[in-house]
Amino acid sequence: FWIRKLRVTPAAASCGIAHEGAGRRVAMAATDRFRIALATQGTRGDFQPLLSLALGLRKAGHDVFVIGNADHLNTAREYGFDGCVGATEVKDLLSTEAGRKSMETGDLLACASALDDGVDYNAKTAEGLDSFGPDLILYTALIGGPIMNYCFHHKPGTAHLIAAFQPQGVPSNDFGPPGLTRLELEEGQPLMFKWSQQMQFSAKMNEDGIQAALKEGVPAEEVAKWPSAENVLFDTFRFEEHPAPILLAYSEAFWEAPADWPKGGWVITGRWALSKEEQQASAKGGGKLFDAGGELQRCTDFIGAGPTPVYIGWGSMKVGSDEHMARLAVGALKVAGQRGIVVAGWAAFSDSSLGTGPEADELLAYSKDNVLFMKAAPHEWLFPQCSCCVHHGGIGTTQASLGAGSPTVVTPVFADQFDIAKRVNEKRWGAGTSHLSKLTADELGQVIRRVCADDGIKTNVKALAAAMAKEDGIAFTAKFLEQWIRDDVRTGKWSERCDEYIAKIKAMREKHKNLTFDRKMGLLNAELNKRYPVLRDWNARSMAQFASMADLSHKGTLWYVKGSRCLARAGEKLKSEEVGRYHEFTFLELLEEKGARLHVKLVKGIGPREGWVSTEVKGVEIVAKVPNPNSIQLIIAEQYRKMFSDLEGQEPLNKTMKIYAASKRGQQHAHSP
C-alpha cells in the first residue's frame, strides 16, 4: 500500500524470479569489490537489519551507502557509513493524530493521511545515489517510490533488488496482507481472499489513474508506461516470472516457506542481525542505538541483584498515554510476581509516568525494588538473560527473543504483528495476546506468569533457538549479492529478463485493451482461482450464495444490517440472552416476524448464526429489507466504499499529475509512474 501511494507496486520494484537457490542455502564463491546502496524507511525494526547487513557487506570488502529516515542516517554515520535522507521520519508520522489512531485501532491504513510531508525525496535520493554510483540498490518496499524513480526514470537500468523482513512479502493463505486488517473475514473465508481484494483495489487505482490522466491530456504514449491492472497481477502473484528474486530476510527455522508459495522468485536468506558481541561492543562504545545514556552497566547490576527478570518493551509502538503504558508494564509485573526490565523505546515512559493516587503509589513501591526502566538496550545481549520477553511482535524483536531461547509474549499493535502473535501461539513458543490497546495489567500479568512457568514452552523455544543459530543470514546474503551482480547484472542476463517481463505485461495489456475493468478483473481472478484452490472453492460457494440471496430477495425475506452493529438475542423478548452482534452490511434471512422483532439467520457477513433483532432502535432503522436482487451488489459496493472512505482524496493521481506537469517544465527529477 505504501508504495502504491506513490504509484509503484511493491513487486514492480521487486521483480523476483526463480533462482537456483530459492528457499534454500547455496554455496557461493567470493567476488569483486562492489558498491551497494541499502535503502529502507520505517522504525528501528526496519532499519537495524539493513545496518546489520551493511556491516557484513563492509566486512566482506564492499562499499555501502545508506538511504533512509533522517534518524536512520544519523545512526548509520555513527557506524561510519555515508548516505542520504530518502524518506519521511516515521517517528514523526506515528506521533500524528493519524499515526496514533493507527496504533490504537490496529489499522495500518489509518495513518495513510500522514504519509506525505511535502519533501521531494525523489530528488534527495537521486542526488545521493548519483554521488555514490551504485552497482546495486537493495531496498525494502516502504521506500520503493524514490528508488523506482531513480531506477526507471533518473538512471534507467540501475540494478535493484527488493527485500522483505516478513514472509508477507509473498502472498499465501497462511497469512493476510499486513495493510488490510480492517477487512474482516466471514466464517470460512480464506485469507487468500484478502490478497485477491488487495489486487482488485490496486488494479482499480491503477486503471482509474490511467483514465483520469488521459482525460487531463497526458499523452497516451506516456500513460502506456503507467502500471495497469495487469501489472498488479504480474507484480503480486507471478513471482516465478520476475527478473530477480525477492530476498526474504528472516530465519527459515522461524517461518518455513508456505506450501502454496510459487516454486521460484524468492529466497529466504536468514535473519540479518548484529551478533551479541557486536551489540555489546557498540553499547560499551557509547552507540546510541543500544545504550542510551550509558545504561548498560545499570542493567548489568540489576540483572545480578536478584532473580532472572522479564523483559518488557514495545519499541516504536505506543497506545494511550505514557501513564497507561507505564502502569500496564509495572502492573503486569506485579501481578506476575516478577522482576522486570522495561525498555521504553519511542514511548519514553518511566517510573515517573505512573501518575498519582493509591494505585500509583503501590506500583511505584513495587517498581522501586523490582523494575529497571531503560531507554535502549542491546537485545542480543539482554534477551538471553531474561526469563520471558514481552513486546509488540515486530519480526526482528520476535526473532531476537526466540533466537535467545527466551519464551515470548506478543502483544500485537498492527500489520504483520497479528500473524506473528498467532504463530507464537500455534508453535507454543510463548503466547500471543489481544491487541495491545485492549490489554489490562491483570491479563498481561497472568499471561507472563503462565509462560514463565511452562516447561513445554521453554523446551520448544530452546529447540528453535538452536536451529536459528545454525543460520548466518548476513554471510549468505553477502555472497548471494556478489554472485548476482557478477552472474546476472554484469552479464546482461538480468536486463534481458527485465525486457522479457515488460514485454509479457505489454502483451497482456494489449490483449485486454478493449475490455471493461470488470471483465479484466474477471480474467485476473480466474488466474488466482487456478493458483489457489482454496480461493477457487470459496468463490464457487460465493456464486451459489449470491444465487440463493437473489432468490430470498425475490421472496422478500432478505434483509441487511444498516446500523454499525445490530444486537442479536436468543429469543423474541428484549431481555433474553445476548448471542452476539451482526456487523454492518451483513445479510440476513427472515425466518419469523413479530412486530418490530425479527427472527433471522445469517446469510453473508459477520455475526451469530441465528438470533432475534429489532428493526429499529430509538427511531433509527437498524435492519432493512433488500428491495430487489440488483440491490445486493449495490449494498456490497457501499460496504467497501464506506470501509475505505477515510482514504478518499488521498489517491496519488493528483500528485502524480503535478509532478508530470513539472517535468514538462524542465525540472530534473520527476516521479516515475
XYZ file of C-alpha atoms in Angstrom:
673
model
C 0.000 0.000 0.000
C 2.755 2.466 0.938
C 4.379 2.035 -2.460
C 1.070 2.301 -4.252
C 0.569 5.685 -2.648
C 3.468 6.671 -4.921
C 2.113 4.804 -7.956
C 4.619 1.957 -7.705
C 3.520 -1.554 -6.812
C 5.915 -3.421 -4.491
C 6.810 -6.168 -6.846
C 7.189 -3.869 -9.848
C 10.112 -2.959 -7.763
C 10.941 -6.499 -6.700
C 10.667 -8.441 -9.937
C 11.568 -11.726 -8.202
C 12.254 -14.855 -10.271
C 13.134 -18.460 -9.624
C 16.732 -18.577 -8.501
C 18.764 -21.747 -8.259
C 18.900 -21.269 -4.512
C 15.387 -20.004 -3.947
C 14.287 -21.047 -0.493
C 17.463 -22.954 0.341
C 21.113 -22.357 1.071
C 23.581 -22.011 -1.827
C 27.365 -22.214 -1.704
C 28.930 -19.219 -3.460
C 32.440 -18.025 -4.137
C 33.889 -14.657 -3.142
C 33.919 -11.963 -5.813
C 34.951 -8.374 -6.571
C 34.501 -5.218 -4.531
C 31.060 -3.758 -5.239
C 29.260 -0.526 -4.429
C 25.925 -1.422 -2.825
C 23.226 1.022 -1.683
C 20.852 -0.134 1.054
C 17.539 1.718 1.436
C 14.642 1.471 3.853
C 12.004 3.541 5.583
C 10.321 2.787 8.869
C 11.059 2.169 12.513
C 14.170 0.765 14.148
C 12.876 -2.692 13.264
C 13.070 -1.750 9.574
C 16.492 -0.124 9.824
C 18.514 -2.346 12.150
C 18.513 -5.378 9.792
C 19.872 -3.209 6.969
C 22.505 -1.750 9.275
C 23.483 -5.307 10.191
C 23.788 -6.218 6.512
C 25.751 -3.029 5.831
C 28.328 -4.040 8.443
C 28.502 -7.532 6.951
C 28.992 -6.190 3.441
C 31.705 -3.816 4.594
C 33.418 -6.699 6.360
C 33.260 -8.620 3.053
C 35.106 -5.741 1.366
C 32.261 -3.806 -0.272
C 31.360 -0.108 -0.195
C 27.937 0.642 1.303
C 25.672 3.710 1.033
C 22.621 4.019 3.320
C 19.305 5.674 2.432
C 16.521 6.070 4.978
C 14.885 8.354 7.538
C 16.984 11.160 8.991
C 17.282 9.229 12.243
C 18.486 6.162 10.365
C 21.132 8.208 8.609
C 22.426 9.633 11.862
C 22.862 6.126 13.250
C 24.480 4.885 10.037
C 27.039 7.675 10.302
C 27.854 6.583 13.856
C 28.970 3.327 12.259
C 30.982 5.076 9.564
C 28.564 4.849 6.630
C 27.754 7.667 4.234
C 24.226 8.088 2.951
C 21.296 10.408 2.335
C 17.787 11.055 3.628
C 15.251 9.412 1.315
C 12.076 9.132 3.373
C 9.882 10.878 5.903
C 10.621 10.319 9.583
C 8.305 7.527 10.719
C 8.581 8.576 14.355
C 7.000 11.894 13.374
C 4.378 10.081 11.301
C 3.332 7.806 14.167
C 3.126 10.758 16.548
C 0.452 12.437 14.402
C -3.221 12.000 15.171
C -3.490 9.591 12.234
C -0.462 7.630 13.442
C -1.802 7.326 16.974
C -5.167 6.200 15.631
C -3.419 3.586 13.516
C -1.699 2.063 16.547
C -4.700 2.310 18.852
C -7.058 0.647 16.355
C -4.594 -1.830 14.841
C -5.296 -0.442 11.371
C -2.157 0.348 9.378
C -4.125 2.220 6.695
C -5.368 4.740 9.249
C -2.057 6.612 9.090
C -2.120 6.952 5.293
C -3.138 10.599 5.504
C 0.127 11.468 7.277
C 2.431 9.907 4.660
C 3.249 12.962 2.568
C 5.367 15.575 4.348
C 5.864 17.662 1.189
C 9.584 16.891 0.789
C 10.886 15.822 -2.634
C 12.615 12.609 -1.612
C 12.984 11.611 -5.252
C 15.417 14.467 -5.748
C 17.265 13.843 -2.487
C 17.634 10.154 -3.245
C 18.752 10.746 -6.826
C 21.375 13.245 -5.728
C 22.735 10.868 -3.109
C 22.826 7.861 -5.411
C 24.470 9.869 -8.193
C 27.266 10.779 -5.815
C 27.732 7.134 -4.813
C 27.319 5.368 -8.172
C 25.853 2.011 -7.040
C 26.368 -1.339 -8.713
C 23.183 -2.429 -6.950
C 20.394 -0.934 -4.842
C 18.841 -3.259 -2.265
C 15.717 -1.755 -0.708
C 12.515 -2.502 1.159
C 9.013 -1.720 -0.085
C 8.437 1.255 2.205
C 10.981 3.339 0.289
C 10.122 1.972 -3.133
C 8.903 5.268 -4.625
C 12.228 7.174 -4.670
C 14.167 4.024 -5.606
C 11.882 3.230 -8.530
C 12.069 6.843 -9.664
C 15.836 6.505 -9.768
C 15.956 3.083 -11.467
C 13.295 3.724 -14.099
C 13.352 7.465 -14.697
C 16.512 9.135 -13.439
C 19.012 6.405 -14.321
C 17.198 3.630 -16.199
C 18.695 0.187 -15.937
C 20.173 0.583 -12.453
C 20.258 -2.876 -10.885
C 17.949 -3.269 -7.921
C 16.588 -5.978 -5.626
C 13.790 -5.801 -3.088
C 13.955 -7.304 0.380
C 11.265 -8.029 2.946
C 11.712 -8.903 6.608
C 8.451 -10.879 6.764
C 7.043 -13.807 4.792
C 4.138 -11.497 3.892
C 6.349 -10.329 1.022
C 4.863 -13.249 -0.935
C 1.088 -13.949 -0.849
C -0.122 -17.060 0.967
C -3.287 -18.354 2.555
C -1.253 -18.782 5.762
C -1.400 -15.019 6.413
C -3.039 -11.904 5.044
C -1.574 -8.692 3.590
C -0.448 -6.519 6.532
C -2.314 -3.446 5.313
C -5.795 -4.975 5.178
C -6.558 -5.713 8.821
C -9.701 -3.559 8.565
C -11.156 -6.082 6.099
C -12.723 -8.655 8.434
C -13.275 -12.144 7.091
C -16.519 -14.063 7.243
C -16.595 -17.517 8.799
C -14.805 -19.941 6.499
C -13.454 -17.192 4.255
C -9.789 -17.871 3.355
C -7.034 -15.354 3.997
C -6.256 -15.537 0.293
C -9.482 -13.596 -0.230
C -7.736 -10.580 1.298
C -4.883 -10.904 -1.191
C -7.376 -11.053 -4.063
C -9.111 -7.952 -2.731
C -5.800 -6.134 -2.441
C -5.170 -6.975 -6.087
C -8.550 -5.569 -7.067
C -8.083 -2.370 -5.043
C -4.639 -1.779 -6.543
C -5.807 -2.614 -10.042
C -8.750 -0.226 -9.730
C -6.473 2.565 -8.553
C -4.110 1.976 -11.472
C -6.898 1.896 -14.044
C -8.622 4.968 -12.593
C -5.301 6.809 -12.698
C -4.785 5.903 -16.346
C -8.249 7.075 -17.373
C -8.015 10.320 -15.397
C -4.586 11.067 -16.863
C -5.859 10.589 -20.410
C -8.749 12.966 -19.691
C -6.255 15.527 -18.377
C -4.350 15.385 -21.651
C -1.347 13.294 -20.672
C -0.038 11.753 -23.933
C -1.127 8.155 -24.473
C 2.477 7.030 -25.014
C 3.326 8.332 -21.534
C 0.284 6.766 -19.901
C 1.153 3.442 -21.536
C 4.157 3.300 -19.187
C 1.987 3.635 -16.084
C 1.132 0.479 -14.121
C -2.199 -1.063 -15.053
C -4.376 -3.834 -13.672
C -2.147 -6.349 -15.435
C 0.935 -5.024 -13.644
C -0.656 -5.843 -10.311
C -1.228 -9.468 -11.290
C 2.336 -9.926 -12.501
C 3.962 -7.989 -9.682
C 1.989 -9.513 -6.802
C 1.486 -13.107 -7.896
C 3.689 -14.155 -10.830
C 6.906 -14.363 -8.828
C 8.294 -17.205 -10.900
C 8.390 -14.860 -13.927
C 10.110 -11.938 -12.194
C 13.573 -10.939 -13.435
C 15.066 -11.218 -9.935
C 14.083 -12.816 -6.629
C 12.701 -11.086 -3.581
C 15.057 -11.559 -0.625
C 13.174 -12.634 2.489
C 15.451 -11.668 5.358
C 14.222 -13.797 8.235
C 15.011 -17.172 9.747
C 13.709 -20.176 7.862
C 13.649 -22.064 11.165
C 11.273 -19.411 12.494
C 8.970 -19.418 9.453
C 9.338 -22.022 6.740
C 8.050 -21.386 3.217
C 4.270 -21.924 2.966
C 3.132 -24.820 0.804
C 1.158 -22.554 -1.555
C 4.077 -20.287 -2.465
C 5.274 -20.207 -6.093
C 8.167 -22.519 -6.905
C 10.511 -19.650 -7.690
C 11.034 -15.942 -7.326
C 12.000 -15.821 -3.650
C 14.997 -16.568 -1.464
C 14.867 -16.944 2.323
C 18.259 -15.555 3.291
C 18.183 -15.981 7.042
C 17.939 -13.200 9.574
C 20.001 -10.016 9.252
C 21.121 -9.258 12.787
C 24.108 -7.986 14.716
C 25.670 -10.565 16.977
C 25.545 -10.308 20.747
C 29.219 -9.345 20.777
C 28.741 -6.607 18.166
C 25.757 -5.121 20.014
C 27.526 -5.226 23.351
C 30.672 -3.641 21.890
C 28.556 -0.889 20.340
C 26.801 -0.248 23.639
C 30.074 -0.092 25.565
C 31.433 2.267 22.930
C 28.558 4.685 23.503
C 26.477 3.738 20.452
C 23.055 5.325 20.939
C 21.236 2.510 19.151
C 21.945 0.083 22.001
C 22.879 2.185 25.023
C 21.081 5.478 25.527
C 22.937 7.491 28.143
C 25.322 4.756 29.288
C 22.665 2.495 30.855
C 24.367 -0.821 30.145
C 26.141 -1.022 33.486
C 22.931 -0.237 35.369
C 21.272 -3.095 33.541
C 24.129 -5.486 34.367
C 23.925 -4.566 38.038
C 20.127 -5.001 38.112
C 20.277 -8.451 36.499
C 22.823 -9.626 39.044
C 20.885 -8.315 42.033
C 18.046 -10.848 42.037
C 16.002 -13.498 40.158
C 16.065 -13.547 36.351
C 13.956 -10.619 35.098
C 11.232 -10.347 32.473
C 11.858 -8.002 29.548
C 9.048 -5.625 28.523
C 9.455 -3.244 25.605
C 7.215 -2.004 22.823
C 9.821 -0.337 20.646
C 8.232 2.210 18.338
C 4.683 1.257 19.355
C 2.536 3.199 21.802
C -1.161 3.093 22.681
C -2.708 5.563 25.089
C -0.745 7.839 27.397
C 2.687 7.394 28.948
C 0.892 6.772 32.234
C -1.159 3.977 30.667
C 1.937 2.294 29.206
C 3.906 2.582 32.471
C 1.023 1.239 34.570
C 0.480 -1.633 32.148
C 4.115 -2.703 32.315
C 4.641 -2.364 36.086
C 1.141 -3.629 36.904
C 1.669 -6.752 34.795
C 4.989 -7.475 36.500
C 3.342 -7.020 39.906
C 0.524 -9.440 39.021
C 3.050 -11.954 37.680
C 5.273 -11.546 40.730
C 8.300 -10.938 38.527
C 11.198 -8.526 38.394
C 11.404 -6.696 35.107
C 13.487 -4.583 32.735
C 11.238 -2.126 30.896
C 12.743 -0.531 27.772
C 10.554 2.437 26.896
C 11.563 2.922 23.247
C 9.779 5.757 21.465
C 7.108 5.952 24.165
C 9.742 7.339 26.576
C 7.815 6.468 29.770
C 9.431 5.719 33.136
C 8.504 5.231 36.797
C 7.733 8.959 36.943
C 4.949 8.270 34.407
C 2.962 6.123 36.846
C 0.851 9.093 37.934
C -0.645 9.752 41.354
C -3.140 8.128 43.699
C -3.240 4.922 45.767
C -2.762 2.604 42.773
C 0.178 4.642 41.505
C 1.757 4.583 44.956
C 1.546 0.778 45.061
C 3.049 0.458 41.589
C 5.789 2.942 42.416
C 6.694 0.991 45.545
C 6.830 -2.265 43.547
C 8.821 -0.591 40.802
C 11.417 0.769 43.207
C 12.570 -2.697 44.232
C 11.707 -4.800 41.181
C 11.762 -2.775 37.956
C 14.509 -1.126 35.927
C 13.405 1.409 33.302
C 15.752 1.929 30.341
C 15.637 3.924 27.102
C 17.540 1.396 24.971
C 19.364 -1.923 25.322
C 21.159 -4.447 23.072
C 18.600 -7.201 22.514
C 21.051 -9.946 21.557
C 22.903 -9.357 24.830
C 19.907 -8.743 27.086
C 17.322 -11.318 25.951
C 19.325 -14.456 26.872
C 19.407 -13.094 30.434
C 15.598 -12.790 30.661
C 13.060 -15.405 31.746
C 10.493 -14.103 29.256
C 10.284 -11.293 26.696
C 7.148 -9.190 26.221
C 6.895 -6.969 23.145
C 4.711 -5.872 20.229
C 5.765 -8.669 17.896
C 7.854 -6.897 15.305
C 9.501 -9.729 13.416
C 13.019 -8.526 14.274
C 12.339 -8.334 18.007
C 10.456 -11.636 17.900
C 13.362 -13.433 16.252
C 15.782 -11.814 18.706
C 13.828 -13.068 21.726
C 13.169 -16.530 20.334
C 16.700 -16.792 18.977
C 17.923 -16.063 22.504
C 15.906 -19.033 23.778
C 13.558 -16.758 25.696
C 9.804 -17.571 25.810
C 7.962 -14.699 24.172
C 4.694 -12.855 24.769
C 3.497 -10.898 21.730
C 1.076 -8.015 22.315
C 0.314 -7.023 18.693
C -0.410 -3.480 17.531
C -0.769 -3.606 13.734
C 0.457 -5.006 10.397
C 2.160 -8.431 10.497
C 2.231 -8.457 14.306
C -1.151 -10.246 14.474
C 0.196 -13.085 12.303
C 3.303 -13.295 14.469
C 1.207 -13.459 17.660
C -0.812 -16.262 16.075
C 2.339 -18.157 15.097
C 3.902 -17.859 18.548
C 0.682 -19.289 19.987
C 0.428 -22.135 17.487
C 4.070 -23.164 17.854
C 3.922 -22.861 21.661
C 6.936 -20.566 21.758
C 5.067 -18.361 24.237
C 1.764 -16.548 23.902
C 0.058 -14.041 21.650
C -2.447 -11.727 23.293
C -5.237 -9.486 22.074
C -4.443 -6.030 20.698
C -2.175 -4.010 22.993
C -4.818 -1.310 23.460
C -7.251 -3.877 24.894
C -4.846 -5.491 27.359
C -5.155 -4.914 31.095
C -2.286 -5.257 33.541
C -4.060 -8.214 35.141
C -4.479 -10.044 31.818
C -0.888 -9.440 30.759
C 0.429 -10.398 34.178
C -1.446 -13.710 34.109
C -0.006 -14.490 30.661
C 3.539 -13.689 31.822
C 3.113 -15.918 34.884
C 1.808 -18.813 32.762
C 4.534 -18.545 30.108
C 7.340 -18.302 32.670
C 6.092 -21.482 34.375
C 5.538 -23.587 31.241
C 8.399 -26.070 30.764
C 6.994 -27.182 27.413
C 7.278 -23.647 26.024
C 10.851 -23.382 27.313
C 11.789 -26.658 25.591
C 10.209 -25.562 22.305
C 11.963 -22.201 22.316
C 15.379 -23.696 23.075
C 14.963 -26.099 20.144
C 14.032 -23.193 17.851
C 16.969 -21.110 19.090
C 19.366 -23.978 18.330
C 18.023 -24.238 14.765
C 18.216 -20.472 14.235
C 21.811 -20.422 15.490
C 22.859 -22.627 12.559
C 21.859 -19.904 10.073
C 24.048 -16.982 9.019
C 21.807 -14.640 7.069
C 24.424 -11.905 6.725
C 27.111 -14.153 5.228
C 24.608 -15.866 2.949
C 23.198 -12.569 1.661
C 26.630 -11.041 1.073
C 27.657 -13.990 -1.071
C 24.299 -14.060 -2.835
C 24.593 -10.386 -3.809
C 28.161 -10.869 -5.010
C 27.143 -13.741 -7.255
C 24.011 -11.984 -8.510
C 25.900 -8.839 -9.542
C 28.620 -10.875 -11.209
C 26.489 -13.545 -12.907
C 23.225 -11.717 -13.626
C 23.837 -7.971 -13.774
C 27.257 -7.745 -15.418
C 26.463 -10.447 -17.963
C 23.275 -8.623 -19.051
C 21.052 -11.579 -18.134
C 19.052 -9.569 -15.608
C 18.443 -6.779 -18.144
C 17.255 -9.322 -20.714
C 14.830 -10.837 -18.219
C 13.527 -7.342 -17.394
C 12.784 -6.760 -21.076
C 11.028 -10.108 -21.321
C 8.978 -9.371 -18.219
C 7.861 -5.961 -19.501
C 7.015 -7.483 -22.883
C 4.727 -10.053 -21.221
C 2.845 -7.333 -19.362
C 2.520 -5.242 -22.513
C 1.194 -8.245 -24.421
C -1.488 -8.865 -21.802
C -2.404 -5.171 -21.729
C -2.759 -5.184 -25.494
C -4.930 -8.281 -25.337
C -7.155 -6.636 -22.710
C -7.244 -3.124 -24.166
C -10.894 -3.256 -25.240
C -12.189 -4.927 -22.079
C -14.094 -3.215 -19.297
C -12.466 -3.135 -15.875
C -14.931 -5.732 -14.561
C -14.109 -8.064 -17.424
C -10.377 -7.601 -16.820
C -10.785 -8.417 -13.165
C -12.791 -11.500 -14.070
C -9.830 -12.813 -16.055
C -7.282 -11.897 -13.397
C -9.371 -13.524 -10.673
C -9.723 -16.626 -12.825
C -5.932 -16.946 -12.782
C -5.886 -16.623 -8.987
C -8.530 -19.350 -8.762
C -6.185 -21.666 -10.675
C -3.235 -20.783 -8.472
C -5.060 -21.086 -5.156
C -7.701 -23.865 -4.902
C -8.847 -22.544 -1.518
C -9.817 -19.269 -3.214
C -11.473 -21.106 -6.102
C -13.600 -23.122 -3.689
C -14.619 -20.019 -1.735
C -15.568 -18.138 -4.903
C -17.638 -21.099 -6.077
C -19.500 -21.099 -2.771
C -19.958 -17.346 -3.071
C -21.553 -17.692 -6.506
C -24.034 -20.203 -5.125
C -24.603 -17.923 -2.154
C -25.440 -14.955 -4.395
C -27.939 -17.058 -6.317
C -29.574 -18.011 -3.034
C -29.611 -14.379 -1.889
C -31.280 -13.300 -5.132
C -33.948 -15.941 -4.560
C -34.521 -14.738 -0.978
C -34.802 -11.167 -2.232
C -37.473 -12.207 -4.737
C -39.370 -13.784 -1.846
C -38.987 -10.647 0.272
C -37.097 -12.439 3.047
C -33.596 -10.977 2.519
C -32.634 -8.235 4.949
C -29.396 -6.431 5.731
C -27.910 -4.527 8.661
C -27.903 -0.736 8.221
C -26.548 0.207 11.645
C -22.889 -0.137 12.609
C -23.816 -3.095 14.830
C -27.050 -4.976 15.419
C -27.605 -6.742 18.737
C -28.999 -10.258 18.454
C -30.736 -12.130 21.266
C -31.646 -15.772 21.724
C -35.380 -15.081 21.927
C -38.082 -12.649 20.955
C -38.056 -10.929 24.355
C -35.809 -7.867 24.699
C -34.332 -9.244 27.908
C -33.471 -12.675 26.519
C -29.820 -13.749 26.377
C -27.490 -11.879 24.005
C -25.962 -14.137 21.341
C -23.744 -11.580 19.587
C -23.879 -8.669 17.201
C -24.256 -8.549 13.450
C -21.835 -6.237 11.661
C -22.986 -3.517 9.315
C -23.919 -4.720 5.795
C -24.457 -8.303 6.966
C -27.227 -10.070 5.025
C -29.905 -11.951 6.972
C -32.696 -14.347 6.063
C -36.028 -13.570 7.731
C -37.388 -16.679 9.457
C -40.174 -15.109 11.506
C -41.554 -11.614 12.090
C -43.341 -10.429 15.222
C -43.997 -6.721 15.104
C -40.667 -4.888 15.268
C -38.817 -8.091 16.208
C -37.334 -10.353 13.539
C -36.067 -13.903 13.870
C -33.173 -14.083 11.403
C -30.434 -16.401 10.156
C -27.005 -15.312 8.959
C -26.644 -15.453 5.174
C -23.496 -13.413 4.431
C -21.376 -11.279 6.714
C -20.268 -11.423 10.329
C -22.339 -12.293 13.371
C -24.111 -15.168 15.148
C -25.639 -17.994 13.127
C -29.164 -17.086 14.251
C -30.963 -14.658 16.546
C -33.724 -12.130 17.156
C -33.157 -8.489 16.200
C -35.091 -5.224 16.295
C -35.857 -3.370 13.089
C -35.129 -0.025 14.753
C -33.766 1.419 17.981
C -34.931 4.831 19.251
C -36.374 5.636 15.837
C -33.206 4.706 13.931
C -33.544 1.900 11.373
C -31.123 -0.920 12.212
C -32.078 -3.570 9.671
C -33.871 -3.126 6.365
C -35.332 -5.321 3.672
C -33.289 -5.691 0.470
C -35.711 -4.239 -2.108
C -34.621 -6.367 -5.088
C -31.793 -8.645 -6.288
C -29.991 -5.779 -8.051
C -29.620 -4.035 -4.700
C -27.386 -6.801 -3.342
C -24.342 -5.657 -5.325
C -25.095 -2.009 -4.555
C -25.123 -2.750 -0.820
C -21.816 -4.628 -1.058
C -20.305 -1.774 -3.083
C -21.409 0.687 -0.405
C -19.812 -1.547 2.229
C -16.420 -1.275 0.540
C -16.809 2.414 -0.184
C -17.503 3.103 3.470
C -14.704 0.800 4.614
C -12.155 2.923 2.762
C -13.915 6.298 2.871
C -11.133 7.775 5.018
C -8.736 7.241 2.115
C -10.841 9.096 -0.443
C -8.976 12.033 -1.921
C -5.621 10.531 -0.947
C -5.039 8.580 -4.136
C -1.766 9.532 -5.804
C -3.166 10.741 -9.125
C -3.230 14.458 -8.311
C 0.329 14.389 -7.005
C 1.492 12.361 -9.988
C -0.167 14.802 -12.394
C 1.542 17.772 -10.724
C 4.945 16.106 -10.897
C 4.362 15.138 -14.520
C 3.480 18.738 -15.352
C 6.569 19.935 -13.502
C 8.756 17.572 -15.505
C 7.333 19.026 -18.719
C 8.503 22.417 -17.485
C 12.041 21.084 -17.369
C 12.527 20.027 -13.767
C 15.116 17.312 -13.458
C 13.585 14.837 -11.016
C 10.063 13.830 -11.984
C 8.252 10.950 -10.330
C 8.333 7.825 -12.455
C 4.900 6.284 -12.845
